[in-house]
Amino acid sequence: MRGPLPHPVTPAPGGGAATPVSETFQEVQRGGKKRGSYNCGRCGLPKKGHSCHIPKNATTTTPTATPSTDSAASSVAIPSPLSTVRPPPPPPHRQHFSNLRRALSFDDDIDARDSQDEGEDEEEHQEDEEELLELEPEPDLAGSGKLPMSCLWEVLRRLPPPALLSAARVCKGWRDTSKRLWRAAEELRLRVPAKAQIGFVGSVLHKCPGLVRLSLRMESDVDATMLACIAFSCPNLETMEIFTSDTSINRITGDELGRFVADKRCLTSIKMEGCSNLGGLVLCSTSLSTIWLSDLQCLAKIVFSCPNLTEISLNFSRQENDSTDLTTMVSSLGRTCPRLENIHIASLRLSHTVVLALTDANLRGLRMLSLVLGSEITDASVAAIASSYSNLELLDLSGSGISDSGIGMICNVFPETLSRLLLALCPNITSSGIQFAAAQLPLLELMDCGMSICDPNSKGSSSLERNEGDLQKTLNNTMHIIYQKLIIKHSRLKKLSLWGCSGLDALHLNCPELNDLNLNCCKNLHPERLLLQCPNLESVHATGCQDMLVDTIQSQMCSDYTAVDSLVPCKRLPDGSKRVQAPHFSPKPSRDEKIWKRASKRHCTVFLNS
């Protein structure tokens, strides 16, 4: 084996001591390099197993490239300091995570490391790997088909929780990505099966320490243990939703819910179904802004002390024996919840007294008011609401006893603010009141008048089992109610619901912005007395209607009939049931009219199954 060769030296011009070429290169590079080298500083050979023959006190002189006639000197090439050829580089230092470091451009640091780095232990390498995986945008994951991290993240984050748990078993890369997804999750929607235990929910919530929004669809019973698990696993929870199914029972009491809300100081929204076992409820929180509770019944005490509450929704069960004192609860809202903007209460115990208590609360910021199923709410209640809250944007009095006079008061007070009016299940209003509301409320975008214009025969035959005089009077009223006509012309109306209006005989709509129409169970609506001039109509619900009516709707919506009808002058009979075009011939449309007719064609979907 060939031993190390002596390094060539260059004689000094004045006969001085010889200087190695590597010493010259070292002098040039000494200012920039601070770290050690694997090569000898005197002769340039590798240090490992090397014994240098050049003494330490050798004089270093800068060589000069002067021509020499000496044959011995000319046989040796004298390189310039800037073109000196380095010896072969040593073998690269072994790295456990070269791919990760190469992706982050750490090659220069690897080449310049000292030999002391060889003694790093395994724990430091693992820590470096975790840091690099967190910093690296798109690493190649072993065992996952070399799918980039960003792509894998986008795929896995769209999976539901059970599928994400299964994906974590594929390989290490997927498992690590799944862990990061759980840790980074802010919103979780989980369906709890009927046979699942509380440990299942706890194990899932434990993976999400930063959870902010939680929605649980319970198919099993829920009690205070679930609230304790949520409180322990989700310290930063802001929104909680618990929905129940037909097979599950909510056993949470009012005291347990009150303690949970008081302890969760970050909670801003709570929505819960199946609250039939509360018994009494006292909620005190400075952070709550939204409360939705349904299936309430027989509450001995109900108090809300939430100064920042802006929306409250209370749905009571439809039981005649409900003993909840709504008057006391509503009257206290002005003192305990002064910032309320949206109120929704659905209860059979709603009455004119409750409305008066609400008006005395003096909620200045109230914008949406919904009092549903209060059959004792009358036109006097509407007058009280109009006198106290004149800036309402939504008014829902479905199931009340108001009449067309109440609608007139609504139109006189809210012409510049009201955009949504819901008057479903109001048997005392007629098509005249609905037409008046559509004409006097220019900002109206949604109107619901379902089950308001009804056929008395559909309510049963008990009213017909009377004497002959009452029978004749009932038949006369029936004839008057069945053959009602509704004509609505509105420039901003977008949604109109006439579901269950079996007493409606003719309908004419001229609403260019209307996109949703509900005609379910309009059994007596005549096909020849239907006219829809709604170019932007997208969906029509016609479940329970006549087949001829459905065909008429489809023909009017899927053709350019409206455009042709608007180009040709026409006359109407006094009852508005037929149209006679005059003249009998159609004029030849111009080029602009053809373009307008072509653009007016639209696609509309008719839903026959609800």
Coordinates of C-alpha atoms in Angstrom, one line a residue:
M1 CA 0.0 0.0 0.0
R2 CA 1.4 3.4 -1.0
G3 CA 2.3 5.6 1.9
P4 CA 1.7 9.3 2.1
L5 CA 3.8 11.4 -0.3
P6 CA 5.7 14.5 0.8
H7 CA 4.0 17.7 0.0
P8 CA 5.8 19.8 -2.7
V9 CA 7.6 22.9 -1.4
T10 CA 8.7 26.0 -3.2
P11 CA 12.1 27.6 -2.6
A12 CA 12.1 31.2 -1.5
P13 CA 13.7 33.7 -3.8
G14 CA 16.3 34.8 -1.2
G15 CA 17.3 31.3 -0.2
G16 CA 15.0 31.3 2.8
A17 CA 13.2 28.4 4.2
A18 CA 10.8 26.4 2.1
T19 CA 7.1 27.1 2.5
P20 CA 4.4 24.5 1.7
V21 CA 1.7 25.6 -0.7
S22 CA -1.0 24.6 1.8
E23 CA 0.4 27.2 4.2
T24 CA -0.1 29.8 1.6
F25 CA -3.7 28.8 1.0
Q26 CA -4.3 28.7 4.7
E27 CA -3.1 32.3 5.1
V28 CA -5.5 33.4 2.4
Q29 CA -8.5 31.7 3.8
R30 CA -7.7 32.3 7.5
G31 CA -9.8 35.4 7.8
G32 CA -13.1 33.7 6.7
K33 CA -12.9 30.2 8.3
K34 CA -13.2 30.0 12.1
R35 CA -13.9 26.3 12.5
G36 CA -11.5 23.3 12.6
S37 CA -10.5 21.2 9.6
Y38 CA -10.1 17.5 8.9
N39 CA -6.7 18.2 7.1
C40 CA -3.4 19.1 8.6
G41 CA -2.6 22.8 8.7
R42 CA 1.0 22.3 7.6
C43 CA 1.1 19.7 4.9
G44 CA -2.6 19.5 4.0
L45 CA -3.0 15.7 4.4
P46 CA -5.8 14.1 6.4
K47 CA -5.2 14.2 10.1
K48 CA -6.4 10.7 10.8
G49 CA -3.3 8.5 11.4
H50 CA -1.0 11.2 10.1
S51 CA 2.3 12.4 11.5
C52 CA 3.4 15.6 9.9
H53 CA 7.1 16.0 8.8
I54 CA 7.1 19.8 8.7
P55 CA 8.2 21.4 11.9
K56 CA 5.8 23.7 13.7
N57 CA 8.2 26.7 13.7
A58 CA 8.6 26.7 9.9
T59 CA 8.7 30.2 8.4
T60 CA 5.8 31.1 6.2
T61 CA 6.5 33.3 3.2
T62 CA 4.3 34.4 0.4
P63 CA 5.4 32.7 -2.8
T64 CA 6.0 34.6 -6.0
A65 CA 5.5 33.2 -9.4
T66 CA 8.8 34.3 -11.1
P67 CA 10.1 32.5 -14.1
S68 CA 13.1 30.2 -13.4
T69 CA 15.6 28.7 -15.7
D70 CA 16.5 25.9 -13.3
S71 CA 15.3 22.6 -14.6
A72 CA 14.5 21.3 -11.1
A73 CA 12.4 24.3 -10.3
S74 CA 10.6 24.3 -13.7
S75 CA 9.6 20.7 -13.3
V76 CA 7.3 21.6 -10.4
A77 CA 4.1 23.6 -11.1
I78 CA 3.7 26.6 -8.9
P79 CA 0.0 27.3 -8.5
S80 CA -1.5 30.7 -7.7
P81 CA -2.9 31.1 -4.2
L82 CA -6.4 31.6 -5.7
S83 CA -6.2 28.5 -7.9
T84 CA -4.6 26.1 -5.5
V85 CA -6.0 22.6 -5.9
R86 CA -7.4 21.2 -2.6
P87 CA -6.8 17.6 -1.6
P88 CA -9.7 15.1 -2.0
P89 CA -12.5 16.0 0.5
P90 CA -13.0 13.6 3.3
P91 CA -16.1 11.3 3.4
P92 CA -19.3 13.3 4.4
H93 CA -20.4 13.1 8.0
R94 CA -23.3 10.6 8.4
Q95 CA -26.7 12.2 9.2
H96 CA -29.8 10.4 10.2
F97 CA -32.2 12.9 8.6
S98 CA -30.3 14.0 5.5
N99 CA -33.5 14.3 3.4
L100 CA -35.2 16.6 5.9
R101 CA -32.2 18.8 6.3
R102 CA -31.6 18.9 2.6
A103 CA -35.1 20.2 2.1
L104 CA -34.3 23.1 4.4
S105 CA -30.9 23.8 2.7
F106 CA -28.8 22.7 5.7
D107 CA -26.0 21.1 3.5
D108 CA -23.5 23.9 4.2
D109 CA -23.9 23.5 7.9
I110 CA -23.4 19.7 7.6
D111 CA -20.2 20.0 5.7
A112 CA -18.8 22.6 8.1
R113 CA -19.5 20.7 11.3
D114 CA -16.7 19.6 13.7
S115 CA -15.9 16.1 14.6
Q116 CA -17.4 16.8 18.0
D117 CA -20.9 16.5 16.4
E118 CA -20.3 12.8 16.0
G119 CA -21.1 12.3 19.7
E120 CA -24.7 13.5 19.7
D121 CA -27.1 11.1 21.3
E122 CA -30.3 9.6 19.9
E123 CA -32.7 11.9 21.9
E124 CA -31.2 15.0 20.3
H125 CA -31.8 13.6 16.8
Q126 CA -35.4 12.8 17.6
E127 CA -35.9 16.4 18.8
D128 CA -34.4 17.7 15.7
E129 CA -36.6 15.5 13.6
E130 CA -39.8 16.8 15.3
E131 CA -38.7 20.4 14.8
L132 CA -37.9 19.8 11.2
L133 CA -41.2 18.1 10.5
E134 CA -43.0 21.1 12.0
L135 CA -41.0 23.6 10.1
E136 CA -40.9 21.7 6.8
P137 CA -43.8 22.7 4.5
E138 CA -44.0 19.5 2.3
P139 CA -41.9 16.6 3.5
D140 CA -41.9 13.2 2.0
L141 CA -43.7 10.8 4.3
A142 CA -42.4 7.3 4.3
G143 CA -45.0 4.6 3.8
S144 CA -47.6 7.1 2.4
G145 CA -46.7 7.0 -1.2
K146 CA -44.4 10.0 -0.7
L147 CA -47.5 12.3 -0.6
P148 CA -46.6 15.8 0.3
M149 CA -47.6 17.0 3.7
S150 CA -49.8 19.8 2.4
C151 CA -51.8 17.4 0.2
L152 CA -52.1 14.8 3.0
W153 CA -53.2 17.5 5.4
E154 CA -56.0 18.7 3.1
V155 CA -57.2 15.1 2.5
L156 CA -57.3 14.0 6.1
R157 CA -58.8 17.2 7.5
R158 CA -61.9 16.6 5.4
L159 CA -62.6 13.2 7.0
P160 CA -65.1 12.7 9.8
P161 CA -63.8 11.7 13.2
P162 CA -64.3 7.9 12.8
A163 CA -62.5 7.9 9.4
L164 CA -59.7 10.0 10.8
L165 CA -59.2 7.5 13.6
S166 CA -59.0 4.7 11.0
A167 CA -56.6 6.7 8.8
A168 CA -54.2 7.0 11.8
R169 CA -53.6 3.2 11.6
V170 CA -52.2 3.2 8.0
C171 CA -48.6 4.2 8.7
K172 CA -46.5 6.4 10.9
G173 CA -46.7 9.4 8.6
W174 CA -50.5 9.3 8.6
R175 CA -50.6 8.8 12.3
D176 CA -48.4 11.8 13.0
T177 CA -50.5 13.9 10.6
S178 CA -53.7 12.8 12.3
K179 CA -52.3 13.8 15.7
R180 CA -51.5 17.2 14.4
L181 CA -55.0 17.5 13.0
W182 CA -56.5 16.6 16.3
R183 CA -54.3 19.1 18.1
A184 CA -55.0 21.9 15.6
A185 CA -58.8 21.3 15.4
E186 CA -61.0 24.2 16.5
E187 CA -64.4 22.7 15.5
L188 CA -65.7 19.2 16.0
R189 CA -69.0 17.7 15.0
L190 CA -69.4 14.2 16.5
R191 CA -72.3 11.7 16.3
V192 CA -72.4 9.6 19.5
P193 CA -73.9 6.1 18.8
A194 CA -76.5 4.6 21.0
K195 CA -74.1 2.0 22.4
A196 CA -71.2 4.4 23.0
Q197 CA -70.0 5.1 26.5
I198 CA -68.8 8.3 28.0
G199 CA -65.2 7.1 27.5
F200 CA -65.6 7.3 23.7
V201 CA -66.4 11.0 23.8
G202 CA -63.7 11.6 26.4
S203 CA -61.0 9.9 24.3
V204 CA -62.0 12.0 21.2
L205 CA -62.1 15.3 23.1
H206 CA -58.8 14.5 24.8
K207 CA -57.2 14.7 21.3
C208 CA -58.4 18.2 20.8
P209 CA -57.0 20.5 23.5
G210 CA -57.6 23.6 21.4
L211 CA -61.3 22.9 20.6
V212 CA -63.4 26.1 20.4
R213 CA -66.7 24.8 18.8
L214 CA -68.3 21.5 19.7
S215 CA -71.4 19.9 18.2
L216 CA -72.7 16.6 19.5
R217 CA -75.5 14.5 17.9
M218 CA -76.5 12.3 20.7
E219 CA -78.2 8.9 20.0
S220 CA -77.6 7.8 23.6
D221 CA -78.7 9.4 26.9
V222 CA -76.9 12.5 28.0
D223 CA -76.4 13.6 31.6
A224 CA -74.2 15.7 33.9
T225 CA -71.2 13.3 33.3
M226 CA -71.1 14.5 29.7
L227 CA -71.0 18.1 30.8
A228 CA -68.1 17.3 33.2
C229 CA -66.2 15.5 30.4
I230 CA -66.6 18.6 28.1
A231 CA -65.6 21.0 30.9
F232 CA -62.4 19.0 31.6
S233 CA -61.4 18.3 28.0
C234 CA -62.2 21.6 26.4
P235 CA -60.9 24.5 28.5
N236 CA -61.2 27.1 25.7
L237 CA -64.7 26.1 24.5
E238 CA -66.8 28.9 23.1
T239 CA -69.7 27.2 21.4
M240 CA -71.5 24.1 22.5
E241 CA -74.3 22.3 20.7
I242 CA -76.1 19.2 22.0
F243 CA -78.8 17.7 19.7
T244 CA -80.8 14.6 20.7
S245 CA -82.6 12.0 18.7
D246 CA -85.9 10.2 19.2
T247 CA -84.2 7.4 21.1
S248 CA -82.1 9.6 23.5
I249 CA -83.1 11.3 26.7
N250 CA -81.5 14.5 28.1
R251 CA -81.2 14.0 31.8
I252 CA -79.4 17.3 32.5
T253 CA -81.0 19.3 35.3
G254 CA -81.2 23.1 35.6
D255 CA -78.7 23.2 38.5
E256 CA -76.1 21.2 36.6
L257 CA -76.4 23.3 33.5
G258 CA -76.2 26.5 35.5
R259 CA -72.9 25.3 37.2
F260 CA -71.5 24.4 33.8
V261 CA -72.3 27.8 32.3
A262 CA -70.9 29.6 35.4
D263 CA -67.6 27.7 35.3
K264 CA -67.0 28.1 31.5
R265 CA -66.1 31.8 31.3
C266 CA -65.2 31.5 27.6
L267 CA -68.6 30.1 26.6
T268 CA -70.4 32.5 24.3
S269 CA -73.1 30.2 22.7
I270 CA -75.1 27.2 24.0
K271 CA -77.7 25.3 22.1
M272 CA -79.4 22.2 23.6
E273 CA -82.3 20.0 22.7
G274 CA -84.5 17.8 24.9
C275 CA -84.4 20.1 28.0
S276 CA -87.5 18.5 29.6
N277 CA -85.8 17.6 32.9
L278 CA -84.4 21.0 33.8
G279 CA -87.1 21.7 36.5
G280 CA -85.7 25.2 37.1
L281 CA -83.1 27.2 35.3
V282 CA -80.8 30.0 36.5
L283 CA -78.1 31.0 34.0
C284 CA -75.5 33.6 35.1
S285 CA -72.7 34.5 32.7
T286 CA -70.9 37.6 31.4
S287 CA -69.7 35.9 28.2
L288 CA -72.9 34.3 26.9
S289 CA -74.3 35.9 23.8
T290 CA -76.6 33.2 22.4
I291 CA -78.9 30.7 24.2
W292 CA -81.1 28.1 22.4
L293 CA -83.1 25.7 24.5
S294 CA -85.9 23.5 23.2
D295 CA -88.5 21.0 24.7
L296 CA -88.8 23.1 27.9
Q297 CA -91.7 22.3 30.2
C298 CA -93.0 23.1 33.7
L299 CA -90.1 25.3 34.8
A300 CA -90.6 26.4 38.4
K301 CA -88.0 29.2 38.0
I302 CA -86.3 30.6 34.9
V303 CA -83.8 33.5 35.2
F304 CA -81.2 34.7 32.7
S305 CA -78.6 37.0 34.2
C306 CA -76.4 37.6 31.1
P307 CA -75.6 41.3 30.4
N308 CA -74.0 40.5 27.0
L309 CA -76.8 38.2 25.8
T310 CA -78.0 39.2 22.3
E311 CA -80.1 36.3 21.2
I312 CA -82.4 34.0 23.1
S313 CA -84.6 31.1 21.8
L314 CA -87.0 29.2 24.0
N315 CA -89.1 26.4 22.6
F316 CA -91.6 24.9 25.0
S317 CA -93.4 21.6 24.6
R318 CA -97.0 21.8 23.4
Q319 CA -98.7 20.7 26.5
E320 CA -101.7 22.3 28.0
N321 CA -100.6 21.7 31.6
D322 CA -97.4 23.7 31.3
S323 CA -97.0 25.9 34.4
T324 CA -94.1 28.1 33.3
D325 CA -94.5 31.7 34.3
L326 CA -93.6 33.5 31.1
T327 CA -94.7 36.9 32.3
T328 CA -92.2 37.0 35.1
M329 CA -89.4 35.7 32.9
V330 CA -90.1 38.2 30.1
S331 CA -90.4 41.2 32.5
S332 CA -86.9 40.5 33.9
L333 CA -85.2 40.5 30.6
G334 CA -85.0 44.2 30.5
R335 CA -83.0 44.3 33.7
T336 CA -80.8 41.2 33.3
C337 CA -80.3 41.2 29.5
P338 CA -80.4 44.8 28.3
R339 CA -78.6 44.1 25.0
L340 CA -81.1 41.6 23.6
E341 CA -81.6 41.9 19.8
N342 CA -83.4 38.6 18.9
I343 CA -86.1 37.0 20.9
H344 CA -87.9 33.8 20.0
I345 CA -90.5 32.2 22.3
A346 CA -92.7 29.3 21.2
S347 CA -95.3 28.4 23.8
L348 CA -99.0 27.8 24.1
R349 CA -99.1 30.0 27.2
L350 CA -98.2 33.2 25.2
S351 CA -100.9 35.8 25.8
H352 CA -101.5 39.5 25.6
T353 CA -100.2 39.8 29.2
V354 CA -96.9 38.4 28.2
V355 CA -96.7 40.9 25.3
L356 CA -97.4 43.8 27.7
A357 CA -94.6 42.5 30.0
L358 CA -92.3 42.4 27.0
T359 CA -93.1 46.0 26.0
D360 CA -92.5 47.2 29.6
A361 CA -89.0 45.6 29.4
N362 CA -87.9 48.4 27.1
L363 CA -85.4 46.5 25.1
R364 CA -84.1 49.4 22.9
G365 CA -81.9 47.2 20.6
L366 CA -84.6 44.6 19.8
R367 CA -84.6 43.9 16.0
M368 CA -86.2 40.4 15.7
L369 CA -89.3 39.3 17.6
S370 CA -90.9 35.9 17.3
L371 CA -93.8 34.9 19.5
V372 CA -95.2 31.6 18.1
L373 CA -98.2 29.6 19.0
G374 CA -99.8 32.3 21.1
S375 CA -103.4 32.0 20.2
E376 CA -104.4 34.7 22.7
I377 CA -102.2 37.3 21.0
T378 CA -104.6 39.7 19.3
D379 CA -104.6 42.9 17.4
A380 CA -104.2 44.8 20.7
S381 CA -100.9 42.9 21.2
V382 CA -99.8 44.1 17.8
A383 CA -100.6 47.7 18.8
A384 CA -98.5 47.3 22.0
I385 CA -95.5 45.9 20.0
A386 CA -95.7 48.6 17.4
S387 CA -95.8 51.4 20.0
S388 CA -92.7 50.0 21.9
Y389 CA -90.5 48.5 19.2
S390 CA -90.7 50.5 15.9
N391 CA -87.4 49.3 14.4
L392 CA -88.2 45.6 14.0
E393 CA -86.6 43.8 11.0
L394 CA -88.3 40.5 11.6
L395 CA -91.8 39.9 13.1
D396 CA -93.1 36.3 13.6
L397 CA -96.6 36.0 15.0
S398 CA -97.4 32.6 13.6
G399 CA -100.2 30.8 15.4
S400 CA -101.7 34.0 16.8
G401 CA -105.2 35.4 16.6
I402 CA -104.5 38.6 14.7
S403 CA -106.6 39.7 11.8
D404 CA -106.3 42.0 8.8
S405 CA -106.5 45.0 11.2
G406 CA -103.4 43.8 12.9
I407 CA -101.6 43.5 9.6
G408 CA -102.6 47.1 8.8
M409 CA -101.0 48.3 12.0
I410 CA -97.9 46.4 11.1
C411 CA -97.7 48.1 7.7
N412 CA -98.2 51.5 9.2
V413 CA -95.4 51.2 11.8
F414 CA -92.7 49.2 10.0
P415 CA -92.7 50.3 6.3
E416 CA -89.0 51.2 6.4
T417 CA -87.5 48.5 8.5
L418 CA -89.5 45.2 8.2
S419 CA -87.9 42.7 5.8
R420 CA -89.4 39.4 7.1
L421 CA -93.0 38.8 8.1
L422 CA -94.2 35.4 9.2
L423 CA -98.0 34.9 9.8
A424 CA -98.4 31.2 9.4
L425 CA -101.3 29.4 11.2
C426 CA -103.3 32.7 11.6
P427 CA -106.9 31.7 10.8
N428 CA -108.3 35.2 11.0
I429 CA -106.3 36.8 8.2
T430 CA -107.4 36.8 4.5
S431 CA -105.9 37.3 1.1
S432 CA -106.8 41.0 1.3
G433 CA -104.6 41.4 4.4
I434 CA -101.7 39.6 2.7
Q435 CA -102.0 41.7 -0.5
F436 CA -102.0 44.8 1.6
A437 CA -98.9 43.8 3.5
A438 CA -97.1 43.1 0.2
A439 CA -98.1 46.5 -1.2
Q440 CA -97.2 48.5 1.9
L441 CA -93.9 46.9 2.9
P442 CA -91.4 47.7 0.2
L443 CA -88.4 46.1 1.9
L444 CA -90.1 42.8 2.4
E445 CA -87.9 39.8 1.3
L446 CA -89.6 36.9 3.1
M447 CA -93.3 36.2 3.8
D448 CA -94.8 33.1 5.3
C449 CA -98.6 32.8 5.3
G450 CA -98.9 29.0 5.5
M451 CA -102.2 27.5 6.7
S452 CA -103.8 31.0 6.9
I453 CA -106.2 30.8 4.0
C454 CA -107.7 27.4 4.7
D455 CA -110.8 25.4 3.7
P456 CA -113.1 25.0 6.7
N457 CA -114.2 21.6 5.5
S458 CA -110.7 20.2 6.1
K459 CA -110.9 20.9 9.8
G460 CA -113.5 18.3 10.4
S461 CA -117.3 17.8 10.4
S462 CA -117.9 18.8 14.0
S463 CA -119.0 22.4 12.9
L464 CA -121.6 20.9 10.5
E465 CA -123.4 19.0 13.2
R466 CA -125.7 21.9 14.1
N467 CA -129.2 23.1 13.3
E468 CA -130.3 24.1 9.8
G469 CA -129.7 27.8 10.3
D470 CA -126.1 27.4 11.4
L471 CA -125.5 24.9 8.6
Q472 CA -126.6 27.4 6.0
K473 CA -124.4 30.2 7.5
T474 CA -121.4 27.8 7.6
L475 CA -121.9 26.9 4.0
N476 CA -122.0 30.6 3.0
N477 CA -118.8 31.3 4.9
T478 CA -117.2 28.3 3.3
M479 CA -118.0 29.6 -0.2
H480 CA -116.6 33.0 0.7
I481 CA -113.3 31.6 2.0
I482 CA -112.6 28.9 -0.5
Y483 CA -112.7 31.1 -3.6
Q484 CA -110.1 33.7 -2.5
K485 CA -107.7 35.2 -4.9
L486 CA -104.2 36.4 -4.2
I487 CA -102.4 38.9 -6.3
I488 CA -98.9 40.0 -5.2
K489 CA -96.6 42.4 -7.0
H490 CA -93.4 43.1 -5.3
S491 CA -89.9 44.1 -6.5
R492 CA -87.8 42.7 -3.6
L493 CA -89.7 39.6 -2.4
K494 CA -87.4 36.6 -2.5
K495 CA -89.3 33.8 -0.6
L496 CA -93.0 33.3 -0.4
S497 CA -94.6 30.4 1.5
L498 CA -98.3 29.6 1.0
W499 CA -98.2 26.0 2.2
G500 CA -101.5 24.5 3.3
C501 CA -103.6 27.4 1.9
S502 CA -106.4 25.1 0.7
G503 CA -108.8 28.0 0.5
L504 CA -106.7 29.7 -2.3
D505 CA -108.3 29.5 -5.7
A506 CA -106.3 31.9 -7.9
L507 CA -102.8 33.1 -7.6
H508 CA -101.0 35.8 -9.6
L509 CA -97.4 36.7 -8.7
N510 CA -95.3 39.4 -10.3
C511 CA -92.1 39.3 -8.3
P512 CA -88.9 39.6 -10.4
E513 CA -86.6 38.7 -7.4
L514 CA -88.6 35.7 -6.2
N515 CA -86.5 32.5 -6.1
D516 CA -88.4 30.2 -3.7
L517 CA -92.1 29.5 -3.7
N518 CA -93.9 27.0 -1.5
L519 CA -97.3 25.8 -2.7
N520 CA -97.5 22.5 -0.8
C521 CA -101.0 21.2 -0.2
C522 CA -102.7 24.0 -2.1
K523 CA -105.4 21.6 -3.2
N524 CA -108.0 24.0 -4.6
L525 CA -105.6 26.2 -6.6
H526 CA -106.9 26.1 -10.2
P527 CA -104.4 25.6 -12.9
E528 CA -106.0 28.1 -15.3
R529 CA -105.9 30.8 -12.6
L530 CA -102.2 30.5 -11.9
L531 CA -99.8 33.1 -13.4
L532 CA -96.2 33.2 -12.3
Q533 CA -94.2 36.2 -13.7
C534 CA -91.1 35.4 -11.7
P535 CA -88.0 35.2 -14.0
N536 CA -85.6 34.4 -11.2
L537 CA -87.7 31.6 -9.7
E538 CA -85.4 28.6 -8.9
S539 CA -87.5 26.2 -6.8
V540 CA -91.3 25.5 -6.4
H541 CA -92.6 23.1 -3.8
A542 CA -95.8 21.5 -5.0
T543 CA -96.3 18.5 -2.8
G544 CA -100.0 17.5 -2.5
C545 CA -101.1 19.7 -5.5
Q546 CA -103.1 18.6 -8.5
D547 CA -101.3 17.0 -11.4
M548 CA -102.6 19.6 -13.8
L549 CA -101.3 22.4 -11.5
V550 CA -97.9 20.8 -11.4
D551 CA -97.9 20.6 -15.2
T552 CA -98.9 24.2 -15.4
I553 CA -96.1 25.3 -13.1
Q554 CA -93.5 23.3 -15.1
S555 CA -94.8 24.7 -18.4
Q556 CA -94.6 28.3 -17.2
M557 CA -91.2 28.0 -15.6
C558 CA -89.5 26.0 -18.3
S559 CA -90.6 28.2 -21.2
D560 CA -90.4 31.8 -22.2
Y561 CA -94.2 32.2 -21.9
T562 CA -93.7 35.2 -19.6
A563 CA -91.6 37.0 -22.2
V564 CA -94.1 36.4 -25.0
D565 CA -97.0 37.5 -22.8
S566 CA -95.3 40.8 -21.9
L567 CA -94.7 41.6 -25.6
V568 CA -98.3 41.2 -26.7
P569 CA -101.0 43.5 -25.2
C570 CA -103.8 41.6 -23.4
K571 CA -107.1 42.2 -21.6
R572 CA -108.5 40.6 -18.5
L573 CA -112.0 39.7 -17.5
P574 CA -113.4 41.2 -14.3
D575 CA -112.7 38.1 -12.3
G576 CA -109.2 37.8 -13.7
S577 CA -109.6 34.2 -14.6
K578 CA -108.9 34.4 -18.3
R579 CA -106.8 36.4 -20.7
V580 CA -107.9 37.5 -24.2
Q581 CA -105.0 38.6 -26.4
A582 CA -105.6 41.5 -28.7
P583 CA -104.8 41.6 -31.6
H584 CA -105.2 37.9 -32.4
F585 CA -101.9 37.8 -34.4
S586 CA -98.5 38.1 -32.9
P587 CA -96.2 40.8 -34.2
K588 CA -92.9 39.8 -35.6
P589 CA -90.3 40.3 -32.9
S590 CA -87.3 42.4 -33.6
R591 CA -83.7 41.3 -33.1
D592 CA -83.4 42.9 -29.7
E593 CA -86.6 41.3 -28.6
K594 CA -85.3 37.9 -29.7
I595 CA -82.1 38.4 -27.7
W596 CA -84.2 39.4 -24.7
K597 CA -86.4 36.4 -25.0
R598 CA -83.4 34.1 -25.3
A599 CA -81.9 35.6 -22.1
S600 CA -85.1 35.3 -20.2
K601 CA -85.1 31.5 -20.3
R602 CA -84.3 30.0 -17.0
H603 CA -84.2 26.7 -15.1
C604 CA -86.6 26.0 -12.3
T605 CA -87.0 22.9 -10.1
V606 CA -90.4 21.6 -9.0
F607 CA -90.3 19.6 -5.8
L608 CA -93.1 17.0 -5.5
N609 CA -91.8 15.2 -2.4
S610 CA -91.2 17.1 0.8

